[in-house]
Amino acid sequence: MDYYVMTQELAPAGTLHHLIQSEVGLPEEVVKRCAMQISRALDFMHEKGLVHRDLKPDNVLLMDKDCHQIKLGDFGLTQAVGSLVGSMSHIIPYMSPELCDLRDGEYLILFPGIDTWAFGVLLFVILTGYFPWRRAIHADKMYRDYVSWQSSPSHFPPPVVWREFTPEAITMLSQLLTQDPTSRHSVLSVLNYLNFPWKADVYEDGVTDGEQFQVVNVPGEEETTPCAAIEENNPVFMVLEEHFTLTLGSEVEI
């Protein structure tokens, strides 16, 4: 035999990216199936001393449309824990604040918490259909509001984009999206919340059922809309307030 044949496993249902409906997200039961499988895939990598570094819906492969079996893919940016990572040429919403803060010539020691943060953002995206912020930096108002809310002793009231979650879901996401990298919980921590509801019921009058707070819509005033909504067509685009578009299907360049 004088030649080789390379084959790859087929993901007939495409990627998780294709399922997300703009400003709606996915059904909660589907999100939970994804959360369980992705968390275990990431934990397996972390146990092997590896960090994925590029977790996003485009890199989650589907064996079926209902996400009963999914697989994590695209390991082009994967590196060993302890490797030095420099600043990126551009910032995407899944990047952790410690990565976003890197300047030219600065390096970060790679650790699993980078994947943990991206996992938290991914769960937010597939639950809601939009991003919690554009970039995890202080100049981003949505991110700044999140940090201020998390720093408040009472954590009340949450920013607008967080009001459709139950208290349990907020706790779960907050544990993944902790500012202090050393305080982030393991990706497997989401398994503790699978038996709790994640999305609150919101009625037309603005009152959120099952929460310890309520949202009241003031007539004549527009509520702040999510800073980044996922378009239905492929590739996914993030529409920024400045009418700038960033293709999320593109690779992160070093």
XYZ file of C-alpha atoms in Angstrom:
254
model
C 0.000 0.000 0.000
C 1.627 3.241 -1.128
C -0.884 5.784 0.148
C -2.766 6.699 3.302
C -6.397 7.623 3.777
C -7.309 10.051 6.554
C -10.865 10.033 7.839
C -12.741 12.097 10.382
C -15.869 11.323 12.305
C -18.944 12.899 10.743
C -21.042 15.318 12.788
C -24.249 15.087 10.731
C -26.152 17.749 12.667
C -23.522 20.453 12.240
C -22.411 22.639 15.125
C -24.096 24.118 18.165
C -23.719 27.467 16.453
C -26.371 26.531 13.887
C -29.040 25.834 16.508
C -28.968 29.125 18.388
C -31.920 31.397 17.692
C -31.175 35.100 18.038
C -32.366 36.598 21.357
C -34.101 33.307 22.195
C -31.400 30.712 22.670
C -32.156 27.016 23.019
C -34.708 25.113 25.109
C -33.480 24.633 28.647
C -33.432 20.849 28.430
C -31.172 21.072 25.374
C -28.875 23.543 27.126
C -28.560 21.193 30.081
C -27.620 18.280 27.837
C -24.932 20.451 26.295
C -23.722 21.709 29.664
C -23.329 18.195 31.024
C -21.364 16.901 28.037
C -19.193 19.978 27.481
C -18.274 20.173 31.158
C -17.143 16.558 31.146
C -15.167 17.021 27.923
C -13.379 20.058 29.349
C -12.747 18.310 32.642
C -11.183 15.399 30.757
C -8.840 17.814 28.992
C -7.985 19.622 32.210
C -7.207 16.325 33.927
C -4.753 15.650 31.099
C -3.102 19.015 31.687
C -4.556 20.700 28.593
C -6.505 23.920 28.054
C -8.782 24.149 24.999
C -8.542 27.958 24.639
C -11.177 28.272 21.903
C -14.464 27.157 23.395
C -17.447 28.536 21.467
C -20.597 27.116 19.822
C -18.811 26.767 16.472
C -16.494 24.189 18.044
C -19.209 22.013 19.574
C -20.138 19.283 17.080
C -23.591 17.706 17.031
C -24.412 14.093 16.349
C -28.138 14.928 16.476
C -30.267 18.083 16.503
C -31.487 17.517 20.067
C -27.930 17.394 21.419
C -28.213 13.950 22.956
C -24.642 13.405 21.780
C -22.237 16.257 21.155
C -18.465 16.446 20.883
C -15.902 19.141 21.517
C -13.693 19.889 18.526
C -11.073 22.230 17.051
C -7.965 21.864 19.180
C -5.820 24.174 17.081
C -5.217 26.558 19.990
C -4.972 23.889 22.689
C -1.876 24.106 24.862
C -0.535 22.542 28.025
C -1.264 24.050 31.418
C 1.641 26.299 32.359
C 2.367 27.462 28.818
C 2.869 31.176 28.275
C 0.128 32.920 26.298
C 0.557 36.393 24.853
C -1.958 39.071 23.961
C -4.439 38.395 21.159
C -4.807 40.407 17.978
C -8.489 40.901 18.730
C -10.860 40.211 21.588
C -14.015 38.091 21.443
C -16.740 37.785 24.125
C -15.550 34.359 25.302
C -12.136 35.626 26.415
C -11.547 35.931 30.163
C -10.684 39.340 31.659
C -7.112 38.340 32.439
C -6.621 37.559 28.739
C -8.348 40.751 27.638
C -6.085 42.815 29.893
C -2.854 41.531 28.353
C -0.787 44.134 26.519
C 1.853 43.639 23.866
C 4.855 41.919 25.384
C 2.904 40.583 28.366
C 2.243 36.885 28.943
C -0.160 34.839 30.993
C 0.547 31.407 32.442
C -2.115 29.159 30.952
C -4.542 27.535 33.396
C -7.956 25.755 33.166
C -9.833 28.798 34.470
C -9.588 30.329 30.997
C -11.832 27.535 29.694
C -14.082 27.890 32.734
C -14.782 31.522 31.879
C -15.466 30.717 28.222
C -17.806 27.932 29.336
C -19.797 30.388 31.444
C -20.165 32.771 28.508
C -21.139 29.903 26.203
C -23.901 28.808 28.598
C -25.194 32.375 28.761
C -25.238 32.555 24.954
C -27.088 29.309 24.342
C -29.591 30.117 27.098
C -30.422 33.597 25.813
C -29.330 33.961 22.197
C -27.089 36.951 22.880
C -23.846 37.818 24.631
C -23.528 39.206 28.159
C -20.910 41.703 26.903
C -18.711 42.474 23.920
C -15.413 42.320 25.767
C -14.553 41.551 29.383
C -12.881 44.914 29.934
C -13.842 47.915 32.041
C -14.568 50.053 28.975
C -17.450 47.715 28.072
C -20.553 48.985 29.880
C -22.302 45.613 29.974
C -19.253 43.992 31.508
C -18.743 46.913 33.881
C -22.357 46.593 35.067
C -21.808 42.887 35.672
C -18.677 43.517 37.739
C -20.432 46.201 39.793
C -23.372 43.888 40.415
C -21.122 41.009 41.466
C -19.208 43.339 43.780
C -22.391 44.470 45.522
C -23.013 42.726 48.875
C -26.685 42.212 48.041
C -26.248 41.395 44.321
C -29.461 43.345 43.738
C -30.786 44.240 41.267
C -29.062 42.343 38.453
C -28.344 43.948 35.085
C -31.148 43.694 32.546
C -29.611 40.853 30.556
C -29.371 38.684 33.685
C -32.981 39.029 34.778
C -34.301 36.031 32.887
C -32.292 33.589 35.004
C -33.359 31.878 38.201
C -31.313 32.457 41.384
C -29.787 28.991 40.959
C -28.691 29.723 37.398
C -27.239 33.068 38.457
C -25.241 31.342 41.190
C -24.000 28.715 38.735
C -22.938 31.247 36.115
C -21.397 33.556 38.701
C -19.203 30.711 39.926
C -17.886 30.212 36.395
C -17.608 33.931 35.638
C -15.762 35.012 38.759
C -13.355 37.904 38.263
C -10.696 36.315 40.452
C -9.275 33.448 38.358
C -8.271 31.505 41.467
C -11.869 31.542 42.738
C -13.562 30.122 39.656
C -15.282 26.832 40.236
C -14.585 23.709 38.237
C -16.479 23.252 34.986
C -18.084 20.233 36.639
C -19.818 22.515 39.140
C -22.678 22.929 36.647
C -23.658 19.317 37.314
C -24.855 20.417 40.759
C -27.520 22.593 39.133
C -29.027 20.279 36.528
C -32.086 19.570 38.683
C -32.870 23.268 39.177
C -34.660 25.496 36.657
C -32.339 27.917 34.885
C -34.686 30.256 33.036
C -37.241 32.287 34.947
C -40.750 32.898 33.636
C -41.170 36.498 32.517
C -44.657 37.845 31.949
C -45.692 40.631 29.596
C -46.073 43.167 32.414
C -42.386 42.809 33.198
C -42.739 40.842 36.421
C -40.396 37.894 36.692
C -41.892 34.815 38.339
C -39.805 32.766 40.751
C -37.234 35.494 41.420
C -36.470 37.630 44.443
C -36.824 40.759 42.321
C -39.113 42.096 39.654
C -38.570 44.059 36.479
C -40.915 46.973 35.915
C -41.062 48.493 32.455
C -41.391 52.275 32.618
C -43.679 53.658 29.879
C -41.885 55.899 27.446
C -38.429 54.627 28.331
C -36.603 51.994 26.370
C -34.839 49.346 28.384
C -31.216 48.741 27.556
C -31.013 46.013 24.944
C -28.374 43.312 24.974
C -25.148 44.634 23.570
C -24.710 41.753 21.172
C -27.411 39.687 19.525
C -26.858 36.541 17.519
C -28.126 36.730 13.978
C -30.021 33.743 12.637
C -27.994 33.339 9.468
C -24.623 31.650 9.326
C -21.986 32.800 10.060
C -22.943 34.279 13.382
C -22.378 38.001 13.658
C -22.101 40.081 16.766
C -23.635 43.492 16.165
C -21.997 46.135 18.294
C -23.431 49.427 19.470
C -21.103 51.299 17.113
C -22.616 49.323 14.190
C -19.396 47.368 13.882
C -19.644 43.664 13.110
C -17.320 40.929 14.234
C -17.529 37.492 12.655
C -17.575 34.980 15.466
C -16.873 32.070 13.177
C -13.344 33.294 12.607
C -10.393 31.915 14.490
C -8.719 33.824 17.256
C -5.370 35.024 15.982
C -2.313 35.129 18.196
